[in-house]
Amino acid sequence: MTEDTNTTTDASHDPADEREVRTDGGDEEVSADGSGIVPPDDETPTWSERKTRTQGLSRVTYEYFERARREDQDLRQQSSYVERDVLAFPAWPHEMIRNLALTSFFVGLIVMLAALVPPHLPNPADSGTTPAVILPDWYLYWSFGLLKLGPLNPELSLLGGQVLLADRTYGVLANVVVVGAIAIVPFINKGSARRPVEQPFWAAVGVGGVMFAFTIAVLAVKNIVTIYEPLLFDLTFLSPLVVATITYAILRSMREGYMFDLNRRYYRLRPPK
Amino acid sequence: MPADEDKYPEESGRRRFVKGVVGSATLGAVAAGTAASIDTATSAPGAGGGTVEFVGIELTDGPAPRGMPIIPIQIDGGTLKGYWPEVEEIEQQGRTVKVSEADVGGITYSSTWFQYCGVQKYAGTAPDADADNTFLAKPDGTYEWMSELSSGDPLTVDDFTDYKEWGNGIGKSGLGKPAMANWRNTSDGRPMPIQVLRSPEVSKMANGEGKYSSLPGDVQSFLSEATQDGFMAWLDKCTHFCCVPGFKTSDYPGAEDKVYCQCHQSIYDPFTPVKGQFVALPR
């Protein structure tokens, strides 16, 4: 693979490179009269091969690749980038030696830690007893909290006051809703703002989301939180809204000053005529 | 020009190799998947499951789907035992299946009541298992008073003499004295976790006195046979995700005088037995 690139590099040096090269192509128009053509390397088809490709899919394919090749060639000629002879190191032995060194270091680290800090081996799991406090890892609390949305599961009068979904199914679907909402955000807001004050609404949505991640995590551990449970449940959903509103109000009121500051700086740079 | 000359990407030794690896992996996966699905489709399912009606302590709050089944009590010379009916063989979908079921106060009590949450895989749940029906103490630290018992001691009536005053600082005292116990241990070392409760309320429930007069007739007649001297027992497996809850174990709001599951805050009330229905898993 590496040998192939050398020929391309050498081949692309032609008298055209002696001109002043600029990435935007300079003042000159790109010549289409064939004067900029470089000798083909061994991956480009010969002229006789090209000639046979005159119809159908092979022609379309040929045109596509030929145009790509041509554009690539033009870009290379216009660029001021100096192509080196060596683009990378071979996998063997150079890269492999380095990888072996890194691997040995981390394996050694694991062995040393295992020797110095022997792991605690607890008793085998006993399905006959459950510890008094049993919780998932802290970073999963938000998801654990979503499983406790039973009071939000609507009792439908159509079903005679019965719920449509069991509370546990409802909790699992709540996870889908939350993950879906997070996944959709990049599609409805591209995030072109550089600072929150430029888009107060989306900043407020973000702050509310972070707050909700926290409050739902607190709801998850409601058995060890000493807040009256219905109050805690209401706070879980209301406090993100409140915080988001406050954020929006603050950023919105900051915007005027921010714009003023921007304008002042702008006019200082370019004083009005 | 040969027909395949302008194929892209062109044929090469490396490409043939990759095609071979991918192709054989696909074939292998299809073969293994087919074998596995045929295996599941044709292997005999476990027997003895299906829809079953039971009497259990009521679920009053939390995500669990239903209550926990009550175990009828027998007192044999001061030792507490759980009732396990005689094994009989019945025809079920062309196969002979062993069940142990009996009529308890007008309700069909059977071993299928306990076939959920993996308990159906315990050897002691098999109707004909060679298991001891005595309730064996399990001092796991849940209740302070049980520390004087050693693990595996049969629970006796004498252990519960102070049940009318007993309290552990959670909720109000005098509501009953609970114990954690194991039931039907076999050689596989996986007994059913159960909870025994002796309470003055239990005999009132069995007789339908006072506020318990509104209990449904069949539940009340079941209780009058399933409880004795204020003792009742239930399979201590939360129907939600199979944790082992406890009576009077937490001052979580609303759970002080009830059975509280620490995993997802399900709350059961042992003093409101109800009839329920679920699909028992096959053994």
XYZ file of C-alpha atoms in Angstrom:
556
model
C 0.000 0.000 0.000
C 2.713 2.502 0.954
C 4.682 1.896 -2.227
C 1.684 2.903 -4.308
C 1.383 6.327 -2.796
C 4.948 7.190 -3.715
C 4.257 6.967 -7.408
C 1.268 9.292 -7.056
C 3.352 11.790 -5.177
C 6.086 11.782 -7.702
C 3.729 11.858 -10.601
C 1.898 14.932 -9.386
C 5.012 17.094 -9.587
C 4.841 18.822 -12.859
C 5.804 22.295 -14.102
C 2.358 23.573 -13.137
C 3.493 23.428 -9.497
C 6.046 26.131 -10.080
C 3.297 28.747 -10.148
C 2.262 30.531 -7.006
C -0.151 28.043 -5.448
C -3.102 29.149 -3.412
C -5.778 27.031 -1.838
C -8.523 29.106 -3.419
C -7.077 28.555 -6.864
C -5.582 32.016 -7.187
C -6.791 34.426 -9.763
C -6.564 31.947 -12.596
C -9.468 30.002 -13.908
C -9.137 26.239 -13.750
C -8.100 25.222 -17.224
C -10.286 22.641 -18.863
C -8.244 22.287 -22.018
C -6.292 19.318 -20.783
C -3.133 21.238 -19.980
C -3.289 20.305 -16.323
C -3.525 16.565 -16.867
C -1.056 14.485 -14.913
C 0.199 11.096 -16.078
C -2.102 8.395 -14.658
C -0.931 6.093 -11.899
C -1.611 2.378 -12.089
C -5.073 2.738 -10.575
C -6.427 4.978 -13.299
C -7.622 3.096 -16.357
C -5.754 3.435 -19.592
C -7.282 5.360 -22.490
C -8.109 2.124 -24.268
C -9.927 0.917 -21.180
C -11.816 4.188 -20.955
C -12.822 4.005 -24.566
C -14.626 0.692 -24.055
C -16.815 2.213 -21.409
C -19.239 3.940 -23.657
C -22.652 2.808 -22.557
C -24.952 1.989 -19.708
C -23.924 1.608 -16.104
C -20.262 1.217 -16.951
C -20.325 4.606 -18.640
C -22.032 6.286 -15.680
C -19.591 4.657 -13.279
C -16.695 5.670 -15.438
C -17.873 9.279 -15.635
C -18.348 9.410 -11.909
C -14.913 8.102 -11.102
C -13.251 10.101 -13.817
C -14.826 13.305 -12.551
C -13.825 12.477 -8.975
C -10.302 11.787 -10.126
C -10.195 15.030 -12.065
C -11.468 17.086 -9.147
C -9.013 15.453 -6.820
C -6.214 16.189 -9.241
C -7.234 19.842 -9.541
C -7.363 20.225 -5.798
C -3.940 18.695 -5.432
C -2.494 21.054 -7.960
C -4.018 24.113 -6.363
C -3.058 23.173 -2.851
C 0.036 24.453 -1.149
C 0.218 21.313 0.959
C 3.570 19.589 0.617
C 3.026 15.860 0.215
C 5.531 13.851 2.093
C 7.003 10.602 0.914
C 6.111 8.872 4.143
C 2.420 9.214 4.987
C 2.352 6.667 7.817
C 4.357 3.980 9.475
C 3.920 0.346 8.489
C 1.785 -1.783 10.819
C 4.639 -4.223 11.191
C 6.962 -3.744 12.947
C 6.636 -0.061 13.880
C 3.012 0.185 14.982
C 2.976 -3.302 16.430
C 5.988 -2.631 18.673
C 4.358 0.531 19.983
C 1.051 -1.270 20.568
C 2.812 -4.106 22.378
C 4.541 -1.625 24.641
C 1.253 0.100 25.479
C -0.568 -3.204 25.986
C 2.149 -4.544 28.288
C 2.025 -1.371 30.327
C -1.734 -1.606 30.942
C -1.696 -5.368 31.532
C 1.096 -4.818 34.022
C -0.962 -2.107 35.674
C -3.947 -4.458 36.017
C -1.761 -7.259 37.401
C -0.162 -4.880 39.893
C -3.526 -3.528 41.054
C -4.923 -7.043 41.367
C -1.931 -8.000 43.492
C -1.897 -4.899 45.678
C -5.659 -4.467 46.099
C -7.145 -7.976 46.234
C -10.767 -7.878 45.165
C -13.463 -8.377 47.739
C -15.303 -11.595 47.042
C -18.777 -11.397 48.544
C -20.986 -14.361 49.282
C -22.929 -15.833 46.400
C -26.229 -14.108 45.695
C -28.992 -15.366 47.969
C -32.454 -15.045 46.517
C -33.879 -15.775 49.954
C -32.848 -12.446 51.480
C -32.746 -8.871 50.257
C -30.557 -6.183 51.834
C -32.402 -3.380 53.610
C -31.155 -0.725 51.165
C -30.854 -1.913 47.610
C -30.179 0.602 44.849
C -28.553 0.604 41.427
C -25.349 2.519 40.715
C -25.806 6.263 41.139
C -25.495 7.069 37.453
C -28.549 4.925 36.752
C -30.754 6.653 39.333
C -32.483 8.759 36.661
C -33.639 5.613 34.868
C -34.535 3.955 38.163
C -36.601 7.023 39.040
C -38.503 6.760 35.766
C -39.678 3.325 36.899
C -41.464 4.998 39.825
C -43.918 7.098 37.853
C -46.881 4.997 38.970
C -48.948 8.017 40.115
C -48.702 9.453 36.585
C -50.114 6.311 35.007
C -53.601 7.480 33.999
C -56.590 5.517 35.202
C -58.792 5.530 32.145
C -62.505 5.918 32.677
C -62.983 4.047 29.389
C -61.553 0.985 31.080
C -63.598 1.516 34.196
C -60.833 3.192 36.186
C -58.272 0.609 35.186
C -54.843 1.537 33.886
C -54.025 0.657 30.301
C -50.444 -0.347 31.055
C -49.033 -1.948 34.173
C -46.963 0.500 36.205
C -43.775 -1.311 35.312
C -44.483 -1.238 31.560
C -45.325 2.427 31.946
C -41.969 3.067 33.631
C -40.037 1.307 30.884
C -41.891 3.321 28.228
C -41.024 6.505 30.139
C -37.362 5.637 29.540
C -38.059 5.372 25.821
C -39.762 8.790 25.869
C -36.879 10.479 27.696
C -34.148 8.914 25.560
C -36.196 9.735 22.448
C -36.558 13.374 23.506
C -32.811 13.690 24.023
C -32.164 12.071 20.654
C -34.533 14.474 18.874
C -33.045 17.698 20.267
C -30.104 17.884 17.802
C -32.557 17.642 14.926
C -34.746 20.529 16.013
C -31.942 22.766 17.257
C -28.568 22.605 15.575
C -26.806 24.270 18.457
C -25.323 27.157 16.489
C -25.402 29.403 19.544
C -22.005 29.939 21.081
C -23.257 31.097 24.437
C -26.556 30.536 26.279
C -27.573 34.172 26.008
C -27.860 33.853 22.239
C -30.683 31.284 22.479
C -32.336 31.696 25.884
C -35.074 29.186 25.122
C -32.782 26.310 24.296
C -30.503 27.179 27.152
C -33.544 26.994 29.427
C -34.495 23.620 27.952
C -30.996 22.369 28.686
C -30.939 23.660 32.247
C -34.411 22.198 32.860
C -33.216 18.848 31.503
C -30.201 18.802 33.790
C -32.433 19.728 36.708
C -34.870 16.951 35.808
C -32.021 14.444 35.620
C -31.196 15.452 39.180
C -34.725 15.501 40.600
C -35.713 12.200 39.002
C -32.555 10.731 40.539
C -33.704 12.001 43.926
C -37.112 10.442 43.321
C -35.364 7.151 42.613
C -33.980 7.085 46.147
C -37.211 8.286 47.754
C -36.958 5.497 50.305
C -33.905 7.142 51.880
C -34.915 10.776 51.266
C -36.783 12.309 54.172
C -39.180 14.420 52.144
C -42.902 13.735 52.272
C -43.342 11.515 49.247
C -46.206 13.259 47.371
C -44.355 16.553 47.800
C -41.156 14.992 46.498
C -43.052 13.618 43.523
C -44.487 17.044 42.681
C -41.117 18.740 43.172
C -39.547 16.249 40.786
C -41.579 17.606 37.914
C -42.225 21.196 38.990
C -38.725 22.260 39.994
C -37.224 21.637 36.508
C -39.997 23.815 35.066
C -39.381 26.547 37.631
C -35.623 26.464 37.095
C -36.067 26.512 33.316
C -38.379 29.524 33.549
C -35.952 31.397 35.764
C -33.090 30.587 33.389
C -35.117 31.820 30.448
C -36.040 35.054 32.226
C -32.464 35.768 33.282
C -30.945 35.021 29.888
C -33.665 36.948 28.127
C -33.038 40.014 30.244
C -29.282 39.597 29.774
C -29.662 39.568 26.030
C -30.193 43.298 25.654
C -27.014 44.136 27.491
C -25.182 41.484 25.550
C -26.326 42.886 22.227
C -25.421 46.386 23.389
C -21.962 45.188 24.298
C -21.548 43.471 20.934
C -22.697 46.558 19.068
C -20.412 48.820 21.044
C -17.449 46.637 20.280
C -18.468 46.456 16.656
C -18.775 50.223 16.287
C -15.529 50.791 18.125
C -13.819 48.652 15.532
C -15.647 50.333 12.659
C -16.766 53.769 13.698
C -19.829 54.914 11.741
C -18.982 57.220 8.851
C -13.697 -7.331 -22.999
C -14.695 -10.061 -20.556
C -18.121 -9.630 -19.042
C -16.961 -9.006 -15.473
C -13.999 -6.801 -16.194
C -15.602 -3.493 -15.265
C -16.990 -4.772 -12.005
C -16.311 -2.508 -9.098
C -14.667 -3.316 -6.766
C -12.575 -5.681 -8.752
C -12.020 -9.256 -7.692
C -8.888 -9.748 -5.612
C -7.457 -12.351 -3.283
C -8.135 -10.164 -0.269
C -11.705 -9.600 -1.328
C -12.277 -13.310 -1.826
C -10.886 -13.924 1.632
C -13.185 -11.338 3.232
C -16.154 -12.752 1.323
C -15.282 -16.215 2.580
C -15.053 -15.100 6.195
C -18.290 -13.104 6.073
C -20.115 -15.809 4.148
C -19.115 -18.640 6.443
C -19.939 -16.533 9.506
C -23.407 -15.830 8.077
C -23.969 -19.484 7.279
C -22.824 -20.456 10.745
C -25.127 -17.917 12.377
C -28.106 -19.068 10.325
C -27.389 -22.700 11.154
C -26.969 -22.014 14.872
C -30.122 -19.859 14.945
C -32.142 -22.526 13.166
C -30.885 -25.228 15.496
C -31.684 -23.109 18.566
C -35.191 -22.205 17.378
C -35.993 -25.798 16.455
C -34.700 -26.837 19.842
C -36.951 -24.386 21.702
C -39.924 -25.155 19.488
C -39.726 -28.904 19.957
C -38.482 -29.334 23.524
C -41.115 -30.187 26.064
C -42.158 -27.170 28.129
C -42.290 -27.438 31.848
C -45.554 -28.717 33.213
C -47.976 -27.606 35.812
C -48.317 -23.888 35.108
C -51.233 -21.877 33.879
C -53.844 -19.500 35.154
C -54.442 -19.928 38.839
C -56.574 -18.213 41.414
C -55.079 -17.608 44.831
C -55.646 -15.798 48.088
C -52.899 -13.420 49.066
C -52.063 -10.416 51.169
C -53.152 -7.339 49.288
C -50.874 -5.031 47.370
C -51.783 -1.522 48.514
C -49.087 0.595 46.870
C -46.167 0.357 44.508
C -45.440 -1.208 41.157
C -46.015 -4.877 42.012
C -48.811 -6.499 40.030
C -50.579 -8.447 42.796
C -50.391 -9.682 46.350
C -48.257 -12.446 47.811
C -49.901 -15.860 48.274
C -50.917 -17.005 51.733
C -49.673 -20.353 53.029
C -52.186 -22.277 55.154
C -50.779 -23.001 58.614
C -50.736 -26.201 60.599
C -49.614 -26.400 64.198
C -48.193 -29.753 65.076
C -47.407 -30.100 68.775
C -46.357 -26.459 69.096
C -44.294 -26.483 65.868
C -45.436 -24.356 62.951
C -45.854 -26.043 59.627
C -47.090 -25.047 56.220
C -49.804 -27.140 54.660
C -48.690 -28.996 51.533
C -51.516 -31.070 50.044
C -51.171 -34.685 48.997
C -49.775 -35.251 45.522
C -52.168 -36.404 42.865
C -51.772 -36.998 39.173
C -54.023 -35.310 36.654
C -54.275 -35.306 32.877
C -53.301 -31.957 31.417
C -53.205 -31.549 27.637
C -52.532 -35.227 27.095
C -49.815 -35.450 29.684
C -49.882 -36.734 33.219
C -48.888 -33.955 35.557
C -48.344 -34.143 39.289
C -50.103 -31.497 41.321
C -50.732 -31.109 44.962
C -53.959 -29.325 45.513
C -56.690 -29.419 48.068
C -59.805 -27.571 49.033
C -59.141 -25.117 51.851
C -62.297 -23.384 53.023
C -63.899 -23.507 49.594
C -60.818 -22.271 47.767
C -58.580 -24.554 45.755
C -55.150 -24.282 47.353
C -52.345 -25.728 45.288
C -48.608 -25.734 44.860
C -49.029 -23.623 41.731
C -49.678 -20.608 43.970
C -45.939 -20.384 44.488
C -44.839 -20.793 40.888
C -43.502 -17.340 40.097
C -40.266 -15.408 40.479
C -38.040 -18.411 39.984
C -39.566 -20.196 42.959
C -41.023 -22.637 40.417
C -37.450 -23.821 39.813
C -36.786 -24.630 43.472
C -36.809 -28.351 44.096
C -39.105 -27.808 47.083
C -41.897 -26.467 44.856
C -42.257 -29.818 43.101
C -45.437 -31.428 44.447
C -43.729 -34.698 45.250
C -40.503 -33.192 46.611
C -39.086 -34.844 49.694
C -39.208 -31.644 51.725
C -39.934 -30.723 55.293
C -43.027 -28.589 55.770
C -41.817 -27.133 59.064
C -41.147 -23.402 59.158
C -37.436 -23.053 59.886
C -36.165 -19.840 61.435
C -34.043 -17.560 59.266
C -32.390 -14.992 61.565
C -31.075 -12.688 58.809
C -30.966 -9.563 60.944
C -34.351 -8.275 59.891
C -35.831 -8.743 63.346
C -33.832 -8.222 66.506
C -35.769 -10.844 68.453
C -34.796 -13.625 66.046
C -31.100 -13.332 66.906
C -31.671 -15.647 69.862
C -32.740 -18.392 67.457
C -30.224 -20.181 65.335
C -30.685 -20.683 61.648
C -32.770 -23.729 60.839
C -34.520 -24.010 64.221
C -38.168 -24.954 63.803
C -40.406 -22.029 64.710
C -42.675 -22.835 67.617
C -45.701 -21.237 69.181
C -43.557 -20.428 72.233
C -41.430 -18.068 70.159
C -44.484 -15.866 69.694
C -45.973 -15.696 73.205
C -45.411 -11.918 73.444
C -47.150 -11.216 70.141
C -49.778 -8.988 71.728
C -47.173 -6.472 72.953
C -44.330 -6.972 70.516
C -42.910 -3.969 68.692
C -39.632 -2.976 67.105
C -39.925 0.788 67.146
C -41.449 0.914 63.690
C -45.136 1.712 63.506
C -47.294 0.869 66.478
C -46.630 -2.038 68.798
C -49.038 -4.833 69.517
C -50.041 -5.355 65.915
C -48.340 -8.726 65.745
C -44.977 -10.433 65.864
C -43.341 -11.374 62.557
C -40.591 -13.843 61.744
C -38.547 -14.619 58.671
C -38.466 -18.307 57.862
C -37.616 -20.909 55.287
C -40.016 -23.503 54.046
C -39.585 -26.811 52.233
C -35.830 -26.947 52.064
C -34.431 -29.730 49.915
C -31.013 -30.886 48.837
C -30.730 -28.001 46.365
C -30.428 -25.622 49.310
C -33.061 -23.237 48.020
C -35.964 -23.155 50.433
C -38.926 -20.879 49.821
C -38.544 -17.639 51.784
C -41.668 -17.085 53.836
C -42.887 -14.786 56.519
C -44.837 -15.885 59.576
C -46.954 -13.444 61.514
C -48.827 -13.955 64.753
C -51.264 -11.168 65.304
C -54.445 -10.575 67.277
C -55.899 -9.274 64.028
C -55.543 -12.640 62.313
C -58.108 -14.420 64.442
C -60.455 -11.467 63.998
C -60.051 -11.799 60.243
C -60.662 -15.522 60.395
C -63.864 -14.947 62.337
C -64.930 -11.917 60.322
C -65.172 -9.738 63.419
C -65.319 -5.979 63.573
C -63.926 -4.207 60.551
C -63.172 -7.565 58.959
C -66.870 -8.362 58.588
C -66.674 -6.915 55.099
C -64.215 -9.590 53.928
C -65.639 -11.642 51.066
C -67.197 -14.876 52.297
C -64.905 -17.271 50.500
C -61.770 -15.382 51.572
C -62.967 -15.389 55.156
C -63.754 -19.107 55.111
C -60.337 -19.767 53.533
C -58.682 -17.753 56.292
C -60.548 -19.529 59.030
C -58.980 -22.781 57.819
C -55.604 -21.367 56.726
C -54.821 -19.597 59.982
C -54.698 -20.896 63.505
C -54.165 -19.296 66.918
C -53.482 -15.953 65.247
C -50.761 -17.354 62.997
C -50.659 -16.668 59.327
C -47.911 -17.077 56.735
C -47.215 -15.992 53.189
C -44.626 -16.629 50.530
C -42.213 -13.739 50.992
C -41.417 -13.021 47.368
C -42.425 -9.623 46.033
C -44.456 -10.239 42.898
C -42.743 -7.308 41.192
C -39.070 -8.255 40.901
C -38.748 -11.068 43.426
C -37.168 -9.278 46.380
C -37.808 -10.515 49.893
C -39.773 -7.824 51.748
C -40.649 -7.689 55.415
C -43.444 -6.730 57.793
C -42.669 -3.647 59.909
C -39.212 -3.207 58.445
C -39.273 0.413 57.329
C -40.736 3.720 58.415
C -41.227 4.644 54.783
C -44.434 6.701 54.743
C -47.443 4.409 54.688
C -45.422 1.231 55.191
C -44.836 1.231 58.941
C -47.443 -1.370 59.836
C -47.342 -3.147 56.538
C -45.104 -5.334 54.434
C -42.619 -3.088 52.689
C -40.467 -4.063 49.712
C -37.238 -2.106 49.786
C -36.535 -2.555 46.081
C -39.308 -0.509 44.489
C -41.445 0.545 47.454
C -44.282 -1.904 46.967
C -46.445 -2.143 50.057
C -48.572 -5.118 51.045
C -51.133 -5.216 53.796
C -51.315 -8.603 55.516
C -54.615 -7.655 57.137
C -56.535 -7.307 53.894
C -56.421 -10.704 52.234
C -57.828 -10.733 48.724
C -58.387 -13.162 45.939
C -56.159 -12.731 42.924
C -55.275 -14.383 39.695
C -52.020 -14.866 37.832
C -50.380 -17.139 35.304
C -48.262 -19.619 37.212
C -44.982 -20.409 35.494
C -44.372 -24.037 34.530
C -42.019 -26.014 36.719
